[in-house]
Short mmCIF file of C-alpha atoms in Angstrom, two decimals:
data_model
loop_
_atom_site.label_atom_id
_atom_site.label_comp_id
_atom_site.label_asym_id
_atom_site.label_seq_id
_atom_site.Cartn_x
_atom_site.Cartn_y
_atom_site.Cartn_z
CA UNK A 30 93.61 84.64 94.24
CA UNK A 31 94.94 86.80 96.90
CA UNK A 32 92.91 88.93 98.63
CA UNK A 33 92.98 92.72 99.62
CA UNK A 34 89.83 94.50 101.83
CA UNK A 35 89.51 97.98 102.56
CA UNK A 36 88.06 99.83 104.90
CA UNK A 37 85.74 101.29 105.10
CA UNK A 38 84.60 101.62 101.72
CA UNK A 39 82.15 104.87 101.60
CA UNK A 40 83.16 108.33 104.09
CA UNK A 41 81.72 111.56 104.61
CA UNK A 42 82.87 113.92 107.24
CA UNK A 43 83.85 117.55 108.01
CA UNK A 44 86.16 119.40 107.21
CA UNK A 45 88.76 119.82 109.47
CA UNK A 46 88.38 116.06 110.76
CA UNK A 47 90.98 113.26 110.31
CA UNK A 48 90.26 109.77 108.70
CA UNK A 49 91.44 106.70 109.06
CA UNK A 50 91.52 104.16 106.03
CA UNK A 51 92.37 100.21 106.34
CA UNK A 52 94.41 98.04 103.92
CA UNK A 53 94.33 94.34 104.48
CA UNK A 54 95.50 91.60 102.91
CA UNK A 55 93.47 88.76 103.84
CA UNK A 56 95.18 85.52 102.37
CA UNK A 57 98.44 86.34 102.50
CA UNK A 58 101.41 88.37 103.83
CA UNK A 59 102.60 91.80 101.60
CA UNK A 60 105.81 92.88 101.50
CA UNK A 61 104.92 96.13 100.24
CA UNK A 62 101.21 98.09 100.29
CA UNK A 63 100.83 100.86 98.15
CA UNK A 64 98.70 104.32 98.15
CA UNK A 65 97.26 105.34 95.32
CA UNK A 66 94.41 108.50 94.37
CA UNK A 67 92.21 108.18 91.84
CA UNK A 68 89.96 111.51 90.67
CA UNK A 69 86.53 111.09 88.64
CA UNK A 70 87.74 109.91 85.46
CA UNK A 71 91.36 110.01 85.82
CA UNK A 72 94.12 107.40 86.28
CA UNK A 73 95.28 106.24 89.68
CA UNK A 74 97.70 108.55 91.33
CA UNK A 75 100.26 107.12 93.06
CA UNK A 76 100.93 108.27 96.35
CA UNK A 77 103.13 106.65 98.36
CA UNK A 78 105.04 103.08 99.02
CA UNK A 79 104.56 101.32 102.11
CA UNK A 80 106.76 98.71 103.68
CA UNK A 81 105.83 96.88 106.63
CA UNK A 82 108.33 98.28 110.08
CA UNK A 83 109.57 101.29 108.04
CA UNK A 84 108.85 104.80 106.92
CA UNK A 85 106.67 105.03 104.14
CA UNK A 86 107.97 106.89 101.03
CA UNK A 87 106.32 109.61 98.88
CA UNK A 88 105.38 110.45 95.87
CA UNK A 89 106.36 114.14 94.80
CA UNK A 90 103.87 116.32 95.91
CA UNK A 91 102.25 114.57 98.32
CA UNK A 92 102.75 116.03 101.73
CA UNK A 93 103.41 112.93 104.36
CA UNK A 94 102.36 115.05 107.02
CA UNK A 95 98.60 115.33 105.66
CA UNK A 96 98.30 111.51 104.63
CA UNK A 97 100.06 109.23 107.43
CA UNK A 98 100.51 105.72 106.71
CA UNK A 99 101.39 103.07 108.73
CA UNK A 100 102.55 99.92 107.69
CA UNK A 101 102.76 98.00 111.50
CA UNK A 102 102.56 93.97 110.31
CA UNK A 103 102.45 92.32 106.87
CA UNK A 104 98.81 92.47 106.36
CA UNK A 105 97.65 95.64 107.84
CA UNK A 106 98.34 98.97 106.23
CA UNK A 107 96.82 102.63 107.47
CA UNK A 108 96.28 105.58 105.88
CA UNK A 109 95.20 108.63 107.56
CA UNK A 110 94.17 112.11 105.94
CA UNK A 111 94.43 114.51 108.79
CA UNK A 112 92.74 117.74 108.35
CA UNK A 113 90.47 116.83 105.50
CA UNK A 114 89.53 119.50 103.20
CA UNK A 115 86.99 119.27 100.21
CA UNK A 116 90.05 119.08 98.08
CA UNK A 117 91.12 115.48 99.80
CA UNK A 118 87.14 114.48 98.56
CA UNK A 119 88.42 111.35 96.26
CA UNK A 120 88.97 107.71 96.11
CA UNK A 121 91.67 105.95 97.90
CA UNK A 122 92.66 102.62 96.43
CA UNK A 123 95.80 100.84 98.38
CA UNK A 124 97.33 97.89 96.55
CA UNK A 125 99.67 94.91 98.52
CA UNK A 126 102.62 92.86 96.65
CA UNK A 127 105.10 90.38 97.60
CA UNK A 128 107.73 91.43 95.41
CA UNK A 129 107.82 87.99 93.55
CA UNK A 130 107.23 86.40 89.93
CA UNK A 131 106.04 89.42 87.67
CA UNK A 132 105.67 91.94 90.69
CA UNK A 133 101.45 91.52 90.69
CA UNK A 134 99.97 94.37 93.03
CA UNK A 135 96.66 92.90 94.08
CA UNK A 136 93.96 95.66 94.38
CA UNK A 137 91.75 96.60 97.41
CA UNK A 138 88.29 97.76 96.66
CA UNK A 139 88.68 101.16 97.48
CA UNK A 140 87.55 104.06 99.21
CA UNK A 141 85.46 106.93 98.66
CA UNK A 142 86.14 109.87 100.64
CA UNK A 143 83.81 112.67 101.05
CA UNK A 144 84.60 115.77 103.05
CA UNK A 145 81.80 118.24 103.57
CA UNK B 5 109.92 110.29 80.99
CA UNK B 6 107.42 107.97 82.63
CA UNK B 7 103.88 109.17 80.79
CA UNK B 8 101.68 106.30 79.70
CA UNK B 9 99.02 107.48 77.25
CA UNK B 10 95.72 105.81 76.02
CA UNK B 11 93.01 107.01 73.84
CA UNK B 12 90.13 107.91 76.12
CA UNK B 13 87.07 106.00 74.60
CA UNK B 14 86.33 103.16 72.89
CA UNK B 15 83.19 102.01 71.70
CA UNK B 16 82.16 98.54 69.65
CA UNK B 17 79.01 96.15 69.56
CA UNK B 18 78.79 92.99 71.20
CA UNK B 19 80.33 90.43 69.39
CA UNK B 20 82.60 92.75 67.83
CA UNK B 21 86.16 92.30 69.05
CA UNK B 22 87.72 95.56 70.68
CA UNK B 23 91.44 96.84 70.62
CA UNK B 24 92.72 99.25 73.17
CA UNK B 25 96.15 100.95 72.71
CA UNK B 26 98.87 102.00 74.94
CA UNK B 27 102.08 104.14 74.37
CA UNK B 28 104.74 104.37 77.01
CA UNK B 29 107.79 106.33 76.87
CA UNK B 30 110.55 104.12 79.12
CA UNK B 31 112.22 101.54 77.15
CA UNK B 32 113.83 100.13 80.36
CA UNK B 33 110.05 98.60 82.00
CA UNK B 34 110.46 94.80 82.63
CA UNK B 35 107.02 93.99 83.31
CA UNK B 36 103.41 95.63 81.46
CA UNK B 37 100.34 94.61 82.41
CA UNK B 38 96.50 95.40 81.84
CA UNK B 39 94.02 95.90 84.52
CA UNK B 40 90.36 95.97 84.29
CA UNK B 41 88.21 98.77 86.66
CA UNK B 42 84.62 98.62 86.87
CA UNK B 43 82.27 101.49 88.48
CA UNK B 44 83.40 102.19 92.16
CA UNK B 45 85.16 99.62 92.44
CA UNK B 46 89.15 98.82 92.76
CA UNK B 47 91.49 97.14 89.86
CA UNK B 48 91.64 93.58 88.54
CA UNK B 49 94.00 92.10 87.06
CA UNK B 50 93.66 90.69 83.30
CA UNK B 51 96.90 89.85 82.01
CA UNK B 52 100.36 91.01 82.01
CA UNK B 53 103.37 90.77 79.19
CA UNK B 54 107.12 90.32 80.48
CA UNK B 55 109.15 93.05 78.23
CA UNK B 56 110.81 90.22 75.68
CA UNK B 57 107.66 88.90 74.91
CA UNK B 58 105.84 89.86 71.90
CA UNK B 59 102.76 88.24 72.36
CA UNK B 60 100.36 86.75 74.92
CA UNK B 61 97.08 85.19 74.57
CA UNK B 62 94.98 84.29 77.30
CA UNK B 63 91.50 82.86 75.77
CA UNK B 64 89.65 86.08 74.69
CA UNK B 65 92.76 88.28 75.51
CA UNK B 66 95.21 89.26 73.15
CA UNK B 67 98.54 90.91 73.95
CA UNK B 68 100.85 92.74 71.29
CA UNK B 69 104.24 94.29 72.75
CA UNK B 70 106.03 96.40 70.04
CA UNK B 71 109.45 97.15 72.34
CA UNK B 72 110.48 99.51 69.12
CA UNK B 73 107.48 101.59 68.97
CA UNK B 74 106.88 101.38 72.82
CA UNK B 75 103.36 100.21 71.83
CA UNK B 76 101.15 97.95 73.67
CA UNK B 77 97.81 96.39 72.53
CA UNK B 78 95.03 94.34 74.73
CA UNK B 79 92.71 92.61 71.86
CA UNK B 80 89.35 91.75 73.65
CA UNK B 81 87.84 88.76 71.27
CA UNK B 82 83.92 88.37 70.67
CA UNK B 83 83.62 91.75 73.60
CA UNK B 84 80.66 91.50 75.43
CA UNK B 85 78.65 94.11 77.39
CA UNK B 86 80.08 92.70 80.94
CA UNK B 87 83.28 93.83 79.21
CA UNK B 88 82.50 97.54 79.37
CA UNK B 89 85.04 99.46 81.97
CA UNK B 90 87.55 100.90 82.17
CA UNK B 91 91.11 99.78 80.80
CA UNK B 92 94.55 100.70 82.12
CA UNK B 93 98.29 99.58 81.00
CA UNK B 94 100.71 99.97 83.40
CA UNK B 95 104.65 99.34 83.67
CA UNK B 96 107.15 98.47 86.23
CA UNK B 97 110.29 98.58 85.90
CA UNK B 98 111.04 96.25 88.74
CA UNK B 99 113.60 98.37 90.42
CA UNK B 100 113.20 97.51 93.48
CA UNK B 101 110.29 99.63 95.02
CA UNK B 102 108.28 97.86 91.91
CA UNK B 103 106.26 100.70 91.13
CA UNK B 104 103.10 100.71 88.68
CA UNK B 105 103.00 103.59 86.35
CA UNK B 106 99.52 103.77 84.91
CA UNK B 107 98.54 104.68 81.37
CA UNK B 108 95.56 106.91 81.31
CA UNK B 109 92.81 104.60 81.19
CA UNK B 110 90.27 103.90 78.25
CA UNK B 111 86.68 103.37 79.08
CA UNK B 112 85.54 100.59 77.13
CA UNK B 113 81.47 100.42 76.01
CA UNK B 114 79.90 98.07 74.71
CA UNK B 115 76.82 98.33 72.58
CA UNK B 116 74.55 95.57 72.55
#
């Protein structure tokens, strides 16, 4: 099946810092990658839609200035939280699809953010 | 509307067979599917249910669509304890930015 790494998987850091989280598709090309937040116990959040060459689009709520993403090729998707707070403290899952047959989203690991 | 509700908990013994529901509220979703989330880690995929479907089975996975009610079902036959996580439905509506809306999540344990 196709595959979808993350990177990196664990992060703590201060609060004020910015962080940088991978998406990559491994085994094939995505169309689309998505964003999603997940709190402790809660469903995943979705955050924003990602298509490779053009602006990303948001969720409402979500401010696109705080969590960049950057979709540059077909397997590679960023997203950055600039300015982490404790509030950002959460895990990041991203997702990648190719839009075909019954529109599977194949799942990256995911990401646990920490900010001190 | 777009909520998707599930009952939070669910607990059985091994052998048992479990049933975890799902309510949505847009009639118009092409596509629903179940996903499977163990501890810190990210989703997998068990099975998914194309809207004029009623049922799918998939060896110990059972699906039951109920369009009218806007009811879903994922039957888990003879559940074992590497069957306890966490379950969510989703729905897409395939419109183009194919976004997943996802139910609530039920965390599945199995007693052994």
């Amino acid at each position: 099946g196709a595959v979808v790494s993350q990177h990196p998987s664990r992060v703590i850091c201060k609060s004020g810092t910015s962080v940088k989280i991978e998406c990559r598709s491994l085994d094939f090309q995505a169309t689309t990658m998505f964003w999603y937040r997940q709190f402790p116990k809660k469903s995943l959040m979705l955050m924003a839609t990602s298509n490779e060459g053009s602006k990303a689009t948001y969720e409402q709520g979500v401010e696109k200035d705080k969590f960049l993403i950057n979709h540059a090729s077909l397997t590679l998707s960023t997203l950055t939280v600039t300015s982490a707070h404790p509030e950002d403290s959460s895990f990041y899952i991203c997702s990648a699809s190719v839009l075909a047959g019954f529109n599977e989203q194949f799942f990256g690991p995911g990401t646990r953010l920490t900010v001190l | 509307g777009e909520d998707v509700e599930q009952s939070l908990f669910l607990s059985v013994r091994e052998g048992d067979s479990s049933v975890i529901n799902c309510t949505y509220t847009d009639s118009s979703s092409t596509y629903l599917y179940w996903y499977k989330q163990e501890p810190g880690a990210g989703l997998q995929l068990l099975t998914y249910i194309f809207s004029n479907m009623d049922m799918k089975q998939d060896q110990r996975l059972t699906v039951l669509l109920n369009k009218k009610d806007k009811h879903l079902s994922l039957r888990i036959a003879d559940t074992q304890t590497g069957d306890s996580a966490i379950y969510f439905c989703a729905e897409t509506k395939g419109s183009g930015t194919y976004k997943y809306i996802f139910g609530t999540g039920t965390r599945l344990k199995v007693l052994a």
